[in-house]
Short mmCIF file of C-alpha atoms in Angstrom, two decimals:
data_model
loop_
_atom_site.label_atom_id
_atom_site.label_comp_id
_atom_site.label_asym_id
_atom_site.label_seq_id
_atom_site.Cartn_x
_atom_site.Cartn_y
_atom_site.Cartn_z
CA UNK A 83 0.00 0.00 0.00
CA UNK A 84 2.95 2.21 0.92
CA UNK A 85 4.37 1.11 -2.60
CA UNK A 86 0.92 2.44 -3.97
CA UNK A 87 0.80 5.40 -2.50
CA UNK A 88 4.36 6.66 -3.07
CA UNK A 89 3.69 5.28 -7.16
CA UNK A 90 0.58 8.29 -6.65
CA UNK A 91 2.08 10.66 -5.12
CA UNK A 92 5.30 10.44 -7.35
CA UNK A 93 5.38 13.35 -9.78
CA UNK A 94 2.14 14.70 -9.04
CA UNK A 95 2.62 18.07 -9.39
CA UNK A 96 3.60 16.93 -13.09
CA UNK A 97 0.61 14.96 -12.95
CA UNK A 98 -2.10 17.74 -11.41
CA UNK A 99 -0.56 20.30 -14.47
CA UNK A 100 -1.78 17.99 -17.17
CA UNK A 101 -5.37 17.71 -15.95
CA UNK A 102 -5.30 21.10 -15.51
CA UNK A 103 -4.02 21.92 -19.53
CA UNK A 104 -6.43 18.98 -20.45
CA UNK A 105 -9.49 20.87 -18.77
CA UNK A 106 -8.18 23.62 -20.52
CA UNK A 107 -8.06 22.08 -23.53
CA UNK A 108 -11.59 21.03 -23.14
CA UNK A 109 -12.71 23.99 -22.13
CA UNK A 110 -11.18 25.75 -24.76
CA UNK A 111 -13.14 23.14 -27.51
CA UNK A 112 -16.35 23.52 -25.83
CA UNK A 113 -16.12 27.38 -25.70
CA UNK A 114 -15.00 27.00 -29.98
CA UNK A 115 -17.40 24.85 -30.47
CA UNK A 116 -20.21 26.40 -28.38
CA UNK A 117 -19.35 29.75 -28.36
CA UNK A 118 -22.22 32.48 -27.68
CA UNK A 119 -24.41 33.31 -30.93
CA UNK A 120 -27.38 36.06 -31.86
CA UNK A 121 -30.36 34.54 -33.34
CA UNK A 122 -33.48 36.71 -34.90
CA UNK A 123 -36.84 35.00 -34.82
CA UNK A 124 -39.64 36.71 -36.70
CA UNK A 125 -43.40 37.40 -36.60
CA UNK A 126 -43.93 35.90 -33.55
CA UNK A 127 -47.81 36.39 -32.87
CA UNK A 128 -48.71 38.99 -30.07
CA UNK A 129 -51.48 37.85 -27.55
CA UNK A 130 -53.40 40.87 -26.09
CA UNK A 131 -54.62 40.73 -22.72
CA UNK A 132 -57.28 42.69 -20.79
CA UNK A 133 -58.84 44.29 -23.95
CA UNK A 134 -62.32 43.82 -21.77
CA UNK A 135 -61.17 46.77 -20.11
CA UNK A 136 -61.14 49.27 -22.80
CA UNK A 137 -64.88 47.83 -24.40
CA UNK A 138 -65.94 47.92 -20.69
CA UNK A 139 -65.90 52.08 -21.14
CA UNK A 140 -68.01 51.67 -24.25
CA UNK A 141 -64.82 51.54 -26.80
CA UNK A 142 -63.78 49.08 -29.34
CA UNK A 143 -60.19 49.07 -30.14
CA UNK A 144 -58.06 47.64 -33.86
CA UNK A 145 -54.59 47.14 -33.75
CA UNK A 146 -52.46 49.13 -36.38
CA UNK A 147 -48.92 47.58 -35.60
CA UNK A 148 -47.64 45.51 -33.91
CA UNK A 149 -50.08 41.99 -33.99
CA UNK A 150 -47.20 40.48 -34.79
CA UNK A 151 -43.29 41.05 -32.97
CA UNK A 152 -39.59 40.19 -33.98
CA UNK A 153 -37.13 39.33 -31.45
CA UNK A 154 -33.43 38.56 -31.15
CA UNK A 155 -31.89 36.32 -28.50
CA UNK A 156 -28.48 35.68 -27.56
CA UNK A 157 -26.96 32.77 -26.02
CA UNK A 158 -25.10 29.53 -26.91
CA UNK A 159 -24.78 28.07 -30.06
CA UNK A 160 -26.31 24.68 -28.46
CA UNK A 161 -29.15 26.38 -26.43
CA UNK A 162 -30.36 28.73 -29.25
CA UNK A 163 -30.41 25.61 -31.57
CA UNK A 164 -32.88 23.86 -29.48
CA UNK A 165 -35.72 26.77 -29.43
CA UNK A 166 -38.01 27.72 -32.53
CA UNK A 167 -40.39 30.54 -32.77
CA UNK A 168 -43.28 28.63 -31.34
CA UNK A 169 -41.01 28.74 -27.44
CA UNK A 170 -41.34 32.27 -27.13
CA UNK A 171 -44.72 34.01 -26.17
CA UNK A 172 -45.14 38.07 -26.69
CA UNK A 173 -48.05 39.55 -24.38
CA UNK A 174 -49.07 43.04 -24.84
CA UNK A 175 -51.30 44.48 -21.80
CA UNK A 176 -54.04 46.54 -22.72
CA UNK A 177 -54.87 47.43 -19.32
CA UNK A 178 -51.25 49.65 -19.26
CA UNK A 179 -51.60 51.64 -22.29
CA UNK A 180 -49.62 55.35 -22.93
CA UNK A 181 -51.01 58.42 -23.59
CA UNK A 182 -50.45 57.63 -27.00
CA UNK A 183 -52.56 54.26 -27.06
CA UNK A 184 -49.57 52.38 -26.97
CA UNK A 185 -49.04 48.88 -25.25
CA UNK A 186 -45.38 47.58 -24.47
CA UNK A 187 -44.84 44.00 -25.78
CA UNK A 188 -42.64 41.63 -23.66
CA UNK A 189 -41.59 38.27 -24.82
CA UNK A 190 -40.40 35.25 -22.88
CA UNK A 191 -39.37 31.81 -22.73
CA UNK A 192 -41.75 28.98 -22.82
CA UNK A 193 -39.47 26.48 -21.97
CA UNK A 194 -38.39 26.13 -18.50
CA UNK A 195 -34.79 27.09 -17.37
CA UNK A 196 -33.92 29.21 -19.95
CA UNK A 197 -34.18 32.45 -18.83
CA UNK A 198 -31.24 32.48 -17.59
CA UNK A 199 -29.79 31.15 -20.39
CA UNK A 200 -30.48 33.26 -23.31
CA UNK A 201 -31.01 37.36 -23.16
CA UNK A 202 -34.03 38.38 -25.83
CA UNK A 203 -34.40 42.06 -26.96
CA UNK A 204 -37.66 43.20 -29.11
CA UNK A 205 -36.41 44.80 -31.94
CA UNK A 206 -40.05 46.89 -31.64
CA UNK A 207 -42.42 46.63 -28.73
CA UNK A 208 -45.09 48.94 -28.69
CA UNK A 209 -48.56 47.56 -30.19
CA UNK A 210 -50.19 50.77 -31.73
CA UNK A 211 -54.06 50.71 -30.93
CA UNK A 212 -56.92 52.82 -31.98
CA UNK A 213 -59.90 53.42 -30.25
CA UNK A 214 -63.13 54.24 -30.79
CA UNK A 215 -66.29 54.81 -29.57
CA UNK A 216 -68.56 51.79 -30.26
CA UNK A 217 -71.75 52.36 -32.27
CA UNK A 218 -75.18 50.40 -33.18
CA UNK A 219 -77.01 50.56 -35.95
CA UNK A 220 -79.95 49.36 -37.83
CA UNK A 221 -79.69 48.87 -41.89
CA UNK A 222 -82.18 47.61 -44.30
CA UNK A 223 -81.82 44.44 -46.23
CA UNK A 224 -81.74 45.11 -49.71
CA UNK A 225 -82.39 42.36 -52.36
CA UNK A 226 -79.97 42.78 -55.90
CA UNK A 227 -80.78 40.03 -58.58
CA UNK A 228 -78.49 38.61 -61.36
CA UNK A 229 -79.71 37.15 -64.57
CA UNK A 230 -83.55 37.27 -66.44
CA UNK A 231 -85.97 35.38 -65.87
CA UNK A 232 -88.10 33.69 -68.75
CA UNK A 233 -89.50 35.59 -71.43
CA UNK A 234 -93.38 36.31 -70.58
CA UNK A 235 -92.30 36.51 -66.55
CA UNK A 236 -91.25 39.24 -64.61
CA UNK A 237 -90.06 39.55 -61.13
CA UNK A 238 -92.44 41.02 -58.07
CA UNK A 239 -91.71 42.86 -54.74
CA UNK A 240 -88.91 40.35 -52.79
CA UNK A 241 -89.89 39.09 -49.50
CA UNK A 242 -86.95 39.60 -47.22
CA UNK A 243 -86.71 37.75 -43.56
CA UNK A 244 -85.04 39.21 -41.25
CA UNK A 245 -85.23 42.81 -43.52
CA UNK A 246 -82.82 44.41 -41.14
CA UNK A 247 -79.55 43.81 -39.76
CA UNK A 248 -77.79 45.08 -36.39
CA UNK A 249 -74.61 45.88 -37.00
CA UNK A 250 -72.45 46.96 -33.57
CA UNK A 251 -68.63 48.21 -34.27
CA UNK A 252 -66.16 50.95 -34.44
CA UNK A 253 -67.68 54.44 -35.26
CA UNK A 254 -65.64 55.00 -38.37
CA UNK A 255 -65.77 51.69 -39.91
CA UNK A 256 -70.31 51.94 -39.24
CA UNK A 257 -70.51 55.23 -40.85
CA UNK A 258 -68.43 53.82 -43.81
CA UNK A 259 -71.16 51.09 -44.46
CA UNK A 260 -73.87 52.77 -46.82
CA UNK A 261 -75.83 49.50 -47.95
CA UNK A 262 -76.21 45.81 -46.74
CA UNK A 263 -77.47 43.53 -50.08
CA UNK A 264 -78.30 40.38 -50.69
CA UNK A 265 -77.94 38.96 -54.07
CA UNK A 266 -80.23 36.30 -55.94
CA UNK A 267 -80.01 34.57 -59.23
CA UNK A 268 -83.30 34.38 -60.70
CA UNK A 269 -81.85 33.55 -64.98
CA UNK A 270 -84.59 31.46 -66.28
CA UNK A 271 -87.04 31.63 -63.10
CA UNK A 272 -90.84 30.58 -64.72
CA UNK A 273 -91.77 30.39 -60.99
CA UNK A 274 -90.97 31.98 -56.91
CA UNK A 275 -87.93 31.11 -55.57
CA UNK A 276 -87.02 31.15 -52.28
CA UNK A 277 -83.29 30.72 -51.08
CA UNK A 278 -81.48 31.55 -47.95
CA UNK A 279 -78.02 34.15 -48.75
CA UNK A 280 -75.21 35.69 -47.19
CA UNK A 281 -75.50 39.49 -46.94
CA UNK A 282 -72.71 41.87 -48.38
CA UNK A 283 -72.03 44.92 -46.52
CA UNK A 284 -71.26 48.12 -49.19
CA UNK A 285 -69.29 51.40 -48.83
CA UNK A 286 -70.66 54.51 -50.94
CA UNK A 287 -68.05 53.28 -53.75
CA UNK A 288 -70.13 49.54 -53.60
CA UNK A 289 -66.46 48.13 -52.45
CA UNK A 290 -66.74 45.75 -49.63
CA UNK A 291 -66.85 46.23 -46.45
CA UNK A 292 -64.76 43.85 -44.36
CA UNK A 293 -66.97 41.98 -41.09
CA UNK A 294 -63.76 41.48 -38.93
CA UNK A 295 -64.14 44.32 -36.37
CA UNK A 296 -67.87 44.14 -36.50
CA UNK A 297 -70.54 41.94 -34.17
CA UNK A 298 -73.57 41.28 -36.64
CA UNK A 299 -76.88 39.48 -35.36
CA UNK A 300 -77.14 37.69 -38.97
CA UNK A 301 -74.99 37.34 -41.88
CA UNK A 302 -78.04 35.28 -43.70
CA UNK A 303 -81.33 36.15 -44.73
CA UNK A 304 -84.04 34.16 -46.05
CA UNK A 305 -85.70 35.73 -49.91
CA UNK A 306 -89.02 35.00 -51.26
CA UNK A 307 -88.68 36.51 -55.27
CA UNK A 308 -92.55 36.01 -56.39
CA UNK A 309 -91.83 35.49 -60.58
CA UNK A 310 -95.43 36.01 -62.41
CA UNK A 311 -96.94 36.50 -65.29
CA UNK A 312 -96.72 39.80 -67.18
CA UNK A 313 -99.31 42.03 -69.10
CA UNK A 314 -99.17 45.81 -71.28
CA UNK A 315 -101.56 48.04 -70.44
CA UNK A 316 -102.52 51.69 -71.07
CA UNK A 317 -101.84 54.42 -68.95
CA UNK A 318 -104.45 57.23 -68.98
CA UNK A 319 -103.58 60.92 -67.42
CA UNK A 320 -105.99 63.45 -66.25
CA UNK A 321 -105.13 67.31 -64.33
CA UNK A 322 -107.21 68.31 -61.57
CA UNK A 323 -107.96 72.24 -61.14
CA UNK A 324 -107.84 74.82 -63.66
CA UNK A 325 -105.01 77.33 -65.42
CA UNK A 326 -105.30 80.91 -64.32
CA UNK A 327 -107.17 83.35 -66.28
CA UNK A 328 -106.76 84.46 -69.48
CA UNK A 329 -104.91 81.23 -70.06
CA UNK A 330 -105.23 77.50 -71.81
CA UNK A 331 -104.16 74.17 -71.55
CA UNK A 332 -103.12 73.32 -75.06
CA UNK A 333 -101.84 70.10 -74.37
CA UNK A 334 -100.49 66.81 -71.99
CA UNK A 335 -97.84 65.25 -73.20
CA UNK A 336 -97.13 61.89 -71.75
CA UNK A 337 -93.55 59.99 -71.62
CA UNK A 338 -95.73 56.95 -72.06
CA UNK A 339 -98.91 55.47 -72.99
CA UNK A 340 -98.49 51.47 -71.87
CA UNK A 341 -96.80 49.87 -69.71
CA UNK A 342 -95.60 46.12 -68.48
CA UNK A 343 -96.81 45.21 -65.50
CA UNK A 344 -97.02 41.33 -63.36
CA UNK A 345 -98.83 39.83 -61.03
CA UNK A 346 -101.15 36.58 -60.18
CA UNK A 347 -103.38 35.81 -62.77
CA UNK A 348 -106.22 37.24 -61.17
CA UNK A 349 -104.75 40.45 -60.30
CA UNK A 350 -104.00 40.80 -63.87
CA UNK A 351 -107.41 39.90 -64.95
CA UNK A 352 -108.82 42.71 -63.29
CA UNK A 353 -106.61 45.89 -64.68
CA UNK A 354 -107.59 47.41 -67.61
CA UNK A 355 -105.35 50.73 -67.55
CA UNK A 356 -103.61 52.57 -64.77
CA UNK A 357 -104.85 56.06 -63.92
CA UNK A 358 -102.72 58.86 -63.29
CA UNK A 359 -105.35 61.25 -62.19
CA UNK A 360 -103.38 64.05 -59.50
CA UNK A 361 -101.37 66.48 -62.15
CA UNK A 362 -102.32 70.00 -60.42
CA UNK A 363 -102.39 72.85 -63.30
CA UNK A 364 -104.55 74.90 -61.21
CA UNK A 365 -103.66 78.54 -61.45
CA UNK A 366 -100.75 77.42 -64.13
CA UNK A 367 -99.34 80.70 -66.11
CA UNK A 368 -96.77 78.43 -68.39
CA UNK A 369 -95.44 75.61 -69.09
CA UNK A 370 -94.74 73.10 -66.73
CA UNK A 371 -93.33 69.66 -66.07
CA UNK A 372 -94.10 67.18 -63.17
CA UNK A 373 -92.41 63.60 -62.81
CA UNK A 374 -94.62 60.38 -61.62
CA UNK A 375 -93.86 57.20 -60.11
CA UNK A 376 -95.98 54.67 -62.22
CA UNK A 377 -96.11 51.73 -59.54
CA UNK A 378 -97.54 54.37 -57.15
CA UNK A 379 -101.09 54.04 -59.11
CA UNK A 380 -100.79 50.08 -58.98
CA UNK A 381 -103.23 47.98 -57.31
CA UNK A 382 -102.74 45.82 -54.50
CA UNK A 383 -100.83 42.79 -55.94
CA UNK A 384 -100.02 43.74 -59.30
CA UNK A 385 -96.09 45.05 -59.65
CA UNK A 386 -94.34 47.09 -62.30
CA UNK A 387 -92.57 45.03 -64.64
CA UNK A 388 -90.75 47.71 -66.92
CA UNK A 389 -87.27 48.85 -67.37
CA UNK A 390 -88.18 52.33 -65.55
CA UNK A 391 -91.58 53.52 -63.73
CA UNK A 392 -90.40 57.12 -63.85
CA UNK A 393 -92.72 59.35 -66.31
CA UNK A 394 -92.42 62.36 -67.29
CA UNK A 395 -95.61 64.90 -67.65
CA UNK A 396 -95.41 67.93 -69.42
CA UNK A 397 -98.33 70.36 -69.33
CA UNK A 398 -98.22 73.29 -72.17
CA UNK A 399 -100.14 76.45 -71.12
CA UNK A 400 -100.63 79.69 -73.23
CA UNK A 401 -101.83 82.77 -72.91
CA UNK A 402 -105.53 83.61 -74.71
CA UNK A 403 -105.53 85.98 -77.52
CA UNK A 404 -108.14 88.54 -77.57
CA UNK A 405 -109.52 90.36 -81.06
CA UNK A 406 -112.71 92.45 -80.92
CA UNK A 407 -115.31 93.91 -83.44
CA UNK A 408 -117.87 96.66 -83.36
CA UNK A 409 -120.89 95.85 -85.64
CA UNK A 410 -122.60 97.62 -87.99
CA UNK A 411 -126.56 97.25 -89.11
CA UNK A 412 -125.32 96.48 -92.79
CA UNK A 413 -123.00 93.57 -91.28
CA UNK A 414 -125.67 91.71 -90.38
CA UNK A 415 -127.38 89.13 -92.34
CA UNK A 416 -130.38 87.73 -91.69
CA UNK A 417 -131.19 84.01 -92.43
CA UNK A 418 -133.99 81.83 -93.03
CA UNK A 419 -136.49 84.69 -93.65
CA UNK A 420 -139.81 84.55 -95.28
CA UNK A 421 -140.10 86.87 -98.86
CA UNK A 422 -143.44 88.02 -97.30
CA UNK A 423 -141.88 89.87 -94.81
CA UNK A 424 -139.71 93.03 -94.45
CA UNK A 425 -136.50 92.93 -92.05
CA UNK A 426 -134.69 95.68 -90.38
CA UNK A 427 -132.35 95.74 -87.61
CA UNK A 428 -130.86 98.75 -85.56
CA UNK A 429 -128.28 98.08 -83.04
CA UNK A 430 -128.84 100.16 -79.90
CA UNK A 431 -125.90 101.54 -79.05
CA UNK A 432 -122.15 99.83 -79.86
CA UNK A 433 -122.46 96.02 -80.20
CA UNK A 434 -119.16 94.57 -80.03
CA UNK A 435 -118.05 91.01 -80.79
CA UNK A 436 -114.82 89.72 -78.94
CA UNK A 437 -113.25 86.58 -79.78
CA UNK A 438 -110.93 84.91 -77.17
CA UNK A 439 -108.43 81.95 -77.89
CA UNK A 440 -104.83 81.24 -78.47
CA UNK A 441 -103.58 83.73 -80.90
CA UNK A 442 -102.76 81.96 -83.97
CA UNK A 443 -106.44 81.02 -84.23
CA UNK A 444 -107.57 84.53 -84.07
CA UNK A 445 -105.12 86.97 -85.04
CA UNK A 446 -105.87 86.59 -88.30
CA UNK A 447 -109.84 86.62 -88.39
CA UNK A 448 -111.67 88.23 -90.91
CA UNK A 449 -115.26 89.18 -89.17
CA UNK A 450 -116.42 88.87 -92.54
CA UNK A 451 -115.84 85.38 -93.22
CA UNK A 452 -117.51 84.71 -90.53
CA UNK A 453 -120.41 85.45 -91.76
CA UNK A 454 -122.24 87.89 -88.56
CA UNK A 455 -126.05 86.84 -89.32
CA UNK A 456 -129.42 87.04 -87.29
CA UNK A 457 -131.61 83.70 -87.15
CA UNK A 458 -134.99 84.84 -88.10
CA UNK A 459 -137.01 80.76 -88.30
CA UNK A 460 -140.48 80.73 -87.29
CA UNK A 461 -140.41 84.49 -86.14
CA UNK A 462 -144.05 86.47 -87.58
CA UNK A 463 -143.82 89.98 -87.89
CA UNK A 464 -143.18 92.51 -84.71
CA UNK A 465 -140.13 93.95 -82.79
CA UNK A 466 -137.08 91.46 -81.20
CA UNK A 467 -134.31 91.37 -79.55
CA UNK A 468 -131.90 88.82 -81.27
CA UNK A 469 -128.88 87.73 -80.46
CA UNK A 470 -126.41 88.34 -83.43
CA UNK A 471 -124.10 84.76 -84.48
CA UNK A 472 -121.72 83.59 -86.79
CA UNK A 473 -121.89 81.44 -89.31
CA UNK A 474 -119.00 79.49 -89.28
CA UNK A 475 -117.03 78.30 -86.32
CA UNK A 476 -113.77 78.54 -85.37
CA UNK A 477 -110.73 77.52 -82.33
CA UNK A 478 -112.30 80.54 -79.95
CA UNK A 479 -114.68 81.62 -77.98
CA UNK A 480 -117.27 84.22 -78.72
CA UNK A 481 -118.58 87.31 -76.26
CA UNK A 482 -120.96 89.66 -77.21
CA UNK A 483 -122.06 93.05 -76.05
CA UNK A 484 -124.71 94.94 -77.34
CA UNK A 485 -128.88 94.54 -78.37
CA UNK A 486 -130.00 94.01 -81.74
CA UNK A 487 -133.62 94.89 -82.00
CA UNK A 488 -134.82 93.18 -85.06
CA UNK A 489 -138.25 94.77 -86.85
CA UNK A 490 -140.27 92.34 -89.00
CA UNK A 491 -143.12 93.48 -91.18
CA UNK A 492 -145.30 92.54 -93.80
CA UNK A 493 -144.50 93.69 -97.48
CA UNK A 494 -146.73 96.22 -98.89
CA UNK A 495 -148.67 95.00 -102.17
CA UNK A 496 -148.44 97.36 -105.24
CA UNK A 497 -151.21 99.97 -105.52
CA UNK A 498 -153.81 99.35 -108.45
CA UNK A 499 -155.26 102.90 -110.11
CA UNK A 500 -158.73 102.85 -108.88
CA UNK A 501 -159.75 106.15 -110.78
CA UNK A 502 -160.77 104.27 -113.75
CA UNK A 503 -163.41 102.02 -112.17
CA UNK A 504 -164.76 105.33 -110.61
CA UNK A 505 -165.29 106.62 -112.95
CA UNK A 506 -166.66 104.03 -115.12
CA UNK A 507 -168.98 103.53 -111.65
CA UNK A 508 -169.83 106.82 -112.41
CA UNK A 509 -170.97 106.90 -115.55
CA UNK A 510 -172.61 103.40 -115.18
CA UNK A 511 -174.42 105.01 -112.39
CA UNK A 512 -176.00 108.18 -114.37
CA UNK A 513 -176.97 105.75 -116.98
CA UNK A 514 -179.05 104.08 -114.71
CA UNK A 515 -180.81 107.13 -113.90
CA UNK A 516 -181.47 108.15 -117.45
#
């Protein structure tokens, strides 16, 4: 044992100086081989806690950087090589924002016992946030279709179910939603369709609007499109009231005078024209032009069926024209008289004739033409008043001012010369006496 021990002992300070240079060594190849190294791991997803707390104020909040974090970590060579992106977890508190909306984003180490391996700096930690003030609203379902139906079919008034939407979300993004449609292919529908369809939500430009930051109670409705049968009929206009005075309605023109319309057979059945009966012209002094919705004058269960159910009414109006003469006794003719009888007429005092209408009817009248003649059928002979007329008609109307006192008499017979049969009574008489 002493032999042993001596055999140890013998050169050990030789001996203790080459495990100390072969620890060196070793440590020398670990420390080459592992040496410390910088690794960058990217987009590593950034959970967000204690959002409740903003919303609980009556705020909704959308990230605009930072969902998503890159990191570097330093450490050894051997450590970094056993870690992927999926060992590290970024958190950004919501509940500890800046004045500037701003969360800080800190990232560690899943994996246990090494944190105090590895040192990890966030090349960017702040998650940017903006908040708003959380709105409601109601919209209206509107139903767009695609395709034509078949020829001799037209589509009616869609049934919509639910026909409004509740749409809760950021102020801006609600204001930027203008229209909420539902779209329906109806090509070569001979019948009613109903089909259940996801709802589009519409900015002013008709781009989509995304649903991601917005709580909807439906994103489906249910649509009824009734598809009947289709008929032409007339449309009829009428004006209620009158023009001013000293004006005329010359004329109605209409846009249209038929139109398609559909509907169940029955409903069809039963129309025969549509009446547009409320154009107002009263106290009109020109021209004038009103616009009509034709499906307003539809009957219950009959729809419009035509490209557009927009006329247009225009109403011409014109001023009246007025042209006056002052008769004369030899103006007058007198008609159907009798050749027994004598006719004179005196006008007492001025007896004037006005004629009223548009004036290219009477600007140009010739009282003459005209024909200004008394009506004396069935009348025997004494004194009238008459009313003068005119013998031919024309595009006015006639006022007269004035009497016309009309004398009928019996002709006189031509005197026979009596002095001859006098005389001859005469002489037949002395005659006698002789």
């Amino acid at each position: 044992m002493k032999s042993e021990k001596k055999s140890f002992f013998k050169n050990f300070p030789l001996k203790l100086l080459s495990l100390l240079i072969a620890f060196l060594i070793w440590l020398i190849v670990v420390n080459v081989n592992d040496y410390k190294v910088v690794k960058e791991y990217y987009e590593i997803p950034v959970d967000q806690i204690n959002g409740e707390e903003i919303e609980s104020r009556g705020y909704v909040y959308d990230v605009i950087s930072g969902e998503t974090v890159d990191i570097l970590v330093e450490g050894r060579r051997s450590v970094l090589d056993s870690l992927s992106k999926s060992d590290f977890e970024a958190v950004a508190d919501l509940s500890k924002l800046s004045y500037t909306d701003t969360a800080k984003i800190s990232v560690t180490c899943k994996k246990a016992g090494y944190d105090n391996k590895i040192t990890i700096t966030v090349k960017d930690d702040a998650l940017k946030l903006s908040i708003e003030e959380k709105k409601a609203k109601q919209f209206e379902v509107k139903v767009d279709t695609k395709g034509s139906v078949a020829d001799g079919y037209a589509l009616g008034t869609p049934e919509i179910s639910p026909s409004t939407v509740s749409i809760t979300g950021p102020e801006s993004l609600i204001k930027k939603i203008k229209n909420v449609k539902a779209v329906v292919d109806t090509s070569g529908l001979k019948g009613s369709k109903t089909v259940e369809v996801a709802i589009s939500l519409l900015d002013g430009n008709d781009e989509n609007v995304s649903f991601s930051r917005l709580d909807i109670d439906t994103t489906k409705v249910k649509v009824t499109i009734p598809v009947n049968e289709t008929k032409t009929v007339p449309v009829k206009f009428s004006t209620k009231g009158h023009v001013a005075n000293g004006y005329m309605l010359t004329a109605i023109n209409e846009g249209i005078d038929e139109v398609l319309v559909s509907g169940p057979a029955e409903s069809l059945d039963s129309i025969n024209y549509i009446f547009v009966n409320d154009i107002d012209i009263d106290g009109l002094t020109s021209d004038k032009t009103f616009e009509r919705v034709i499906s307003d004058y539809l009957p219950e269960g009959v729809d419009f069926a035509d490209s557009s159910d927009k006329v247009t009414v225009e109403i011409k109006v014109e001023k009246l024209y007025e042209k006056s003469f002052k008769l004369k006794s030899e103006d007058i003719i007198f008609i159907n008289t009798k050749s027994a009888y004598d006719y004179k007429v005196e006008l007492t005092g001025p007896y004037e004739i006005k004629l009223i209408g548009l004036e290219r009817y009477v600007s140009n009248v010739d009282l003459a033409e005209y024909g200004p003649v008394i009506d004396c059928a069935d009348l025997e002979p004494g004194t009238y008043e008459l009313d003068v007329k005119l013998m031919k008609q024309g595009k006015f109307t006639i006022n007269k001012s004035g009497t016309a006192v009309v004398t009928i008499s019996e002709k006189e017979e031509a005197t026979e010369d009596t002095g001859a049969d006098d005389n001859a009574s005469g002489e037949n008489g002395s005659g006698e006496e002789e």
